Amino acid sequence: MKRLIRLASVPAAALLLATASSGQILADFKLPDANPTSPRFGEEVSPRDYRHQVSLWYFGSAL
Amino acid sequence: MQQIVNEIGSEPADYNIEFLGVNWDTDDPGGNALISDGRDLPWLQDSFAVNAKALWGPAYRDLVVVGPRNEFIGVVNLTANDMALEINREVLKNLLLTSIAVLQDEDGDGLGDDWEDLSFAGDRSETPGGNRDKDTGSNFSEYVLGSGADDPASLPTPTVGIEEGAGGERYLTITFRRRLGKMAGLVYLVEHSADMNTWQSSGVAAVEVESINPYDGSGTVIVTCRAPVPIPAGASAGAVRVRALRLSD
């Protein structure tokens, strides 16, 4: 079942999330944690690190 | 965000929910220090070499909910859906409740569904008493202590040590992996004995002295627990062990 929750129309920058269905496995990646007060500061962080957990990923700008 | 989590009844750790942010300004770390100031959540810097934005295709200010198999659960855009409005908080709350529901044990065998799916390639016919990889650890012991149930070279490895108290007294300690969050429906009991015949039990919470999340995708945390009473002076032996029980048992 498609589970996209957008109460208002927001165009997606790319296609994946805009067309993703609930249950679809997301691509993995590794990015450095740039927050010096995070317990993972300096580490390469990956969605795979959070398997067996629920994780919330916010995509925003620091500017 | 914290308010929403509180509204669904507990703290993030209880439901095993992690929050992370990604600076989608590719290879532009300007502002990272400011946005992460006073926060302890991981804040990742996207790059052209990796490009999470291109891999997942989020919109600006999307909050993507990811399940325990790294599967897509849903997405809420925080610009379009102002979290100051109760109706939008309800949408996100319902999405979180949906995501929590996937951390369940649908077949009621004591092994988490996501763990079975990832350990046994989607085969949920294994039982807690079974031993898929035919090593010395049952499926249940590998589940609760975080070793690989489909890898005979991977076994639960609790380790025992001695910690000295402020007054010079010595305590037995045991270090082991336990599953994160309360959704696993497990309780861990640390038991100690002076003679290996009579065991005294104490809850983990009362004696946990250290907890480290290795963030290795195992869904476990490495904890060190200390026996609540010191080794009697002059004692030649002592023992400590950990037992995991299902809350429903």
XYZ file of C-alpha atoms in Angstrom:
312
model
C 0.000 0.000 0.000
C 1.353 3.399 -0.879
C 1.955 5.398 2.250
C 2.934 8.905 1.313
C 1.787 11.503 3.771
C 1.873 15.004 2.388
C -0.944 17.199 3.589
C -0.028 19.771 1.007
C 1.668 19.383 -2.305
C 5.444 19.562 -2.084
C 7.345 18.593 -5.206
C 10.055 16.054 -4.535
C 13.589 16.831 -5.594
C 14.031 13.347 -6.943
C 11.841 10.411 -7.670
C 12.542 7.754 -5.092
C 10.551 8.894 -2.062
C 7.866 10.334 -4.281
C 7.247 6.907 -5.751
C 8.270 4.684 -2.848
C 5.851 2.214 -1.370
C 5.747 1.257 2.263
C 8.109 -1.643 2.812
C 10.494 -0.777 -0.022
C 14.107 -1.159 1.090
C 15.945 2.152 0.939
C 19.414 2.551 -0.524
C 22.271 2.550 1.961
C 24.871 5.279 2.326
C 27.554 6.441 4.740
C 28.020 10.067 5.730
C 30.130 11.696 8.447
C 28.433 12.995 11.589
C 29.315 16.694 11.783
C 27.744 17.427 15.169
C 30.507 17.689 17.802
C 28.017 17.033 20.610
C 26.607 13.875 19.028
C 27.775 10.555 20.458
C 28.671 9.566 16.904
C 30.664 12.688 16.008
C 33.354 11.950 13.437
C 31.975 8.531 12.586
C 30.592 7.462 9.253
C 26.880 6.968 9.879
C 24.705 4.679 7.800
C 21.038 3.670 7.796
C 22.292 0.108 8.225
C 23.591 1.089 11.673
C 19.945 1.456 12.721
C 18.593 -1.865 11.557
C 16.279 -3.480 14.121
C 15.268 0.047 15.129
C 12.935 2.704 13.769
C 14.826 5.764 12.593
C 13.654 9.221 11.540
C 15.764 11.004 8.926
C 15.303 14.742 8.534
C 16.635 16.333 5.362
C 17.242 20.039 5.770
C 19.686 22.831 5.307
C 22.154 24.157 7.823
C 22.168 27.561 6.177
C 9.122 16.245 17.921
C 9.683 15.306 21.527
C 6.115 16.320 22.312
C 4.833 13.905 19.688
C 6.880 11.095 21.088
C 5.636 11.925 24.574
C 2.074 11.895 23.298
C 2.407 8.336 22.089
C 3.255 7.392 25.607
C 6.945 7.003 26.121
C 10.479 8.076 25.474
C 12.250 7.317 22.187
C 14.498 4.726 23.764
C 11.529 2.696 24.905
C 10.320 2.387 21.361
C 13.772 2.161 19.918
C 13.378 5.273 17.743
C 16.438 7.218 16.634
C 16.426 10.737 15.186
C 19.022 11.927 12.673
C 19.432 14.908 10.394
C 21.125 15.319 7.028
C 22.462 18.627 5.726
C 21.341 18.322 2.163
C 23.480 21.274 1.052
C 25.910 18.975 -0.694
C 29.521 19.463 0.355
C 28.578 22.734 2.071
C 29.158 22.391 5.815
C 28.590 26.080 6.502
C 26.041 26.414 9.278
C 26.519 22.888 10.652
C 27.935 24.206 13.926
C 25.015 26.570 14.386
C 22.251 24.100 13.624
C 23.723 21.380 15.808
C 24.483 23.708 18.716
C 22.782 22.434 21.858
C 21.583 19.248 20.151
C 23.071 15.802 20.457
C 21.458 14.171 17.432
C 23.704 13.025 14.596
C 23.858 15.698 11.886
C 25.251 14.248 8.675
C 26.903 16.184 5.899
C 25.800 15.075 2.443
C 28.411 15.000 -0.317
C 28.634 14.616 -4.067
C 30.632 11.434 -3.546
C 27.825 9.755 -1.585
C 24.775 11.953 -2.193
C 22.041 10.674 0.085
C 19.736 13.271 -1.403
C 20.043 11.666 -4.818
C 19.756 8.147 -3.394
C 16.543 8.743 -1.449
C 15.113 11.733 -3.283
C 13.634 13.645 -0.350
C 12.052 17.067 -0.580
C 13.492 19.887 1.482
C 12.478 19.388 5.152
C 11.179 15.889 4.608
C 11.133 13.659 7.664
C 11.552 10.089 6.446
C 10.472 7.222 8.684
C 12.622 4.115 8.182
C 11.749 0.705 9.571
C 13.913 -1.971 11.200
C 14.784 -3.661 7.909
C 15.787 -0.263 6.481
C 12.459 -0.190 4.702
C 10.518 2.940 3.830
C 7.601 3.494 6.197
C 6.472 6.983 5.236
C 7.421 10.621 4.935
C 6.102 13.876 6.324
C 7.210 17.241 5.041
C 7.744 19.673 7.892
C 7.232 22.754 5.720
C 3.917 21.617 4.308
C 2.831 20.187 7.634
C 3.408 22.698 10.395
C 3.956 20.700 13.569
C 2.504 23.591 15.578
C -0.884 22.379 14.352
C -2.441 19.490 16.210
C -3.827 17.877 13.065
C -0.315 17.604 11.620
C 1.081 16.256 14.851
C -1.629 13.600 14.735
C -0.523 12.572 11.240
C 3.072 12.178 12.354
C 1.995 10.449 15.554
C -0.011 7.901 13.575
C 2.937 7.325 11.298
C 5.169 6.701 14.303
C 2.619 4.291 15.726
C 2.657 2.472 12.400
C 6.434 2.315 12.475
C 6.438 1.013 16.030
C 3.967 -1.685 15.056
C 6.501 -3.178 12.668
C 8.731 -3.924 15.665
C 6.454 -6.763 16.665
C 6.357 -10.478 17.054
C 3.427 -11.388 14.868
C 3.864 -15.127 15.222
C 4.298 -14.808 18.998
C 7.313 -17.085 19.166
C 9.478 -14.714 21.216
C 11.727 -13.810 18.307
C 11.178 -10.340 16.836
C 9.808 -10.433 13.300
C 12.437 -8.053 11.941
C 15.178 -10.129 13.570
C 13.799 -13.334 12.078
C 13.458 -11.739 8.662
C 17.020 -10.425 8.638
C 18.577 -13.461 10.313
C 16.766 -16.141 8.343
C 16.083 -14.413 5.010
C 12.392 -13.988 5.733
C 11.847 -17.501 7.082
C 9.786 -17.205 10.281
C 9.458 -20.926 10.864
C 12.432 -21.055 13.229
C 11.621 -21.479 16.928
C 13.346 -20.031 20.007
C 14.561 -23.496 20.994
C 15.866 -24.254 17.524
C 19.438 -23.812 16.425
C 19.553 -22.714 12.820
C 23.332 -22.542 12.516
C 23.898 -25.668 14.628
C 26.359 -24.028 17.009
C 26.069 -24.110 20.802
C 23.635 -21.195 21.075
C 19.877 -21.578 20.604
C 18.025 -19.149 18.375
C 16.610 -17.469 21.481
C 19.994 -17.020 23.161
C 21.418 -15.558 19.952
C 18.413 -13.233 19.661
C 18.511 -11.902 23.211
C 22.321 -11.643 23.372
C 22.827 -10.229 19.894
C 24.915 -12.809 18.079
C 24.382 -14.177 14.577
C 21.810 -16.962 14.456
C 22.773 -17.984 10.956
C 26.508 -17.968 11.550
C 28.084 -20.806 13.584
C 31.155 -18.651 14.207
C 29.053 -16.037 15.986
C 28.046 -16.900 19.538
C 26.791 -14.965 22.574
C 29.883 -13.792 24.426
C 29.102 -12.415 27.887
C 32.310 -11.639 29.750
C 32.884 -11.573 33.487
C 35.148 -9.192 35.338
C 35.895 -7.675 38.733
C 35.346 -4.031 39.640
C 36.789 -2.423 42.724
C 34.489 -0.242 44.827
C 35.394 3.026 46.555
C 36.209 1.207 49.770
C 38.357 -1.427 48.123
C 35.580 -4.001 48.044
C 35.399 -6.130 44.909
C 32.321 -6.738 42.800
C 31.726 -9.231 40.035
C 30.618 -7.689 36.749
C 29.155 -9.150 33.609
C 29.186 -7.503 30.180
C 26.747 -8.620 27.519
C 24.573 -7.410 24.677
C 20.883 -6.840 25.281
C 18.223 -5.876 22.817
C 17.357 -2.202 22.571
C 13.946 -0.854 23.536
C 10.984 -2.323 25.281
C 9.305 -3.651 22.177
C 11.337 -6.827 22.444
C 9.248 -7.730 25.519
C 12.272 -9.052 27.344
C 13.613 -8.683 30.838
C 17.217 -9.429 31.708
C 18.089 -10.679 35.157
C 21.626 -10.560 36.498
C 22.127 -13.265 39.085
C 25.019 -13.864 41.419
C 26.102 -16.754 43.562
C 28.790 -17.549 46.051
C 28.635 -21.296 45.539
C 27.113 -21.825 42.058
C 24.190 -23.607 43.738
C 22.098 -20.790 45.191
C 21.538 -17.831 42.904
C 20.298 -14.397 43.909
C 18.653 -12.228 41.298
C 18.611 -8.496 40.738
C 17.127 -6.516 37.862
C 19.473 -5.048 35.314
C 18.301 -1.517 36.019
C 19.497 -1.694 39.611
C 23.053 -2.644 38.756
C 23.742 -1.408 35.236
C 26.982 0.555 35.410
C 27.670 1.151 31.726
C 25.736 1.052 28.479
C 27.262 1.531 25.035
C 25.358 1.532 21.780
C 27.762 0.149 19.156
C 25.472 1.286 16.294
C 26.366 -1.857 14.403
C 22.915 -2.671 13.096
C 22.395 -5.474 15.573
C 19.643 -3.694 17.502
C 21.553 -4.329 20.691
C 23.379 -2.293 23.301
C 26.453 -3.488 25.208
C 25.828 -3.259 28.939
C 27.968 -3.932 31.971
C 26.182 -4.891 35.174
C 27.592 -5.268 38.634
C 26.530 -7.740 41.273
C 24.718 -5.743 43.990
C 26.821 -7.132 46.806
C 30.615 -7.374 46.984
C 32.529 -10.588 46.942
C 32.811 -11.613 50.617
C 36.240 -10.987 52.055
C 38.307 -14.117 51.849
C 35.911 -15.825 49.455
C 37.627 -18.113 47.016
C 34.839 -18.255 44.473
C 31.895 -16.354 43.148
C 29.836 -16.337 40.018
C 27.571 -14.018 38.058
C 25.266 -14.829 35.151
C 22.563 -13.212 33.042
C 19.184 -14.675 32.218
C 16.731 -13.285 29.687
C 13.023 -13.906 30.059
C 10.060 -13.027 27.905
C 7.665 -10.754 29.767
C 4.804 -12.935 28.592
C 6.300 -16.081 30.195
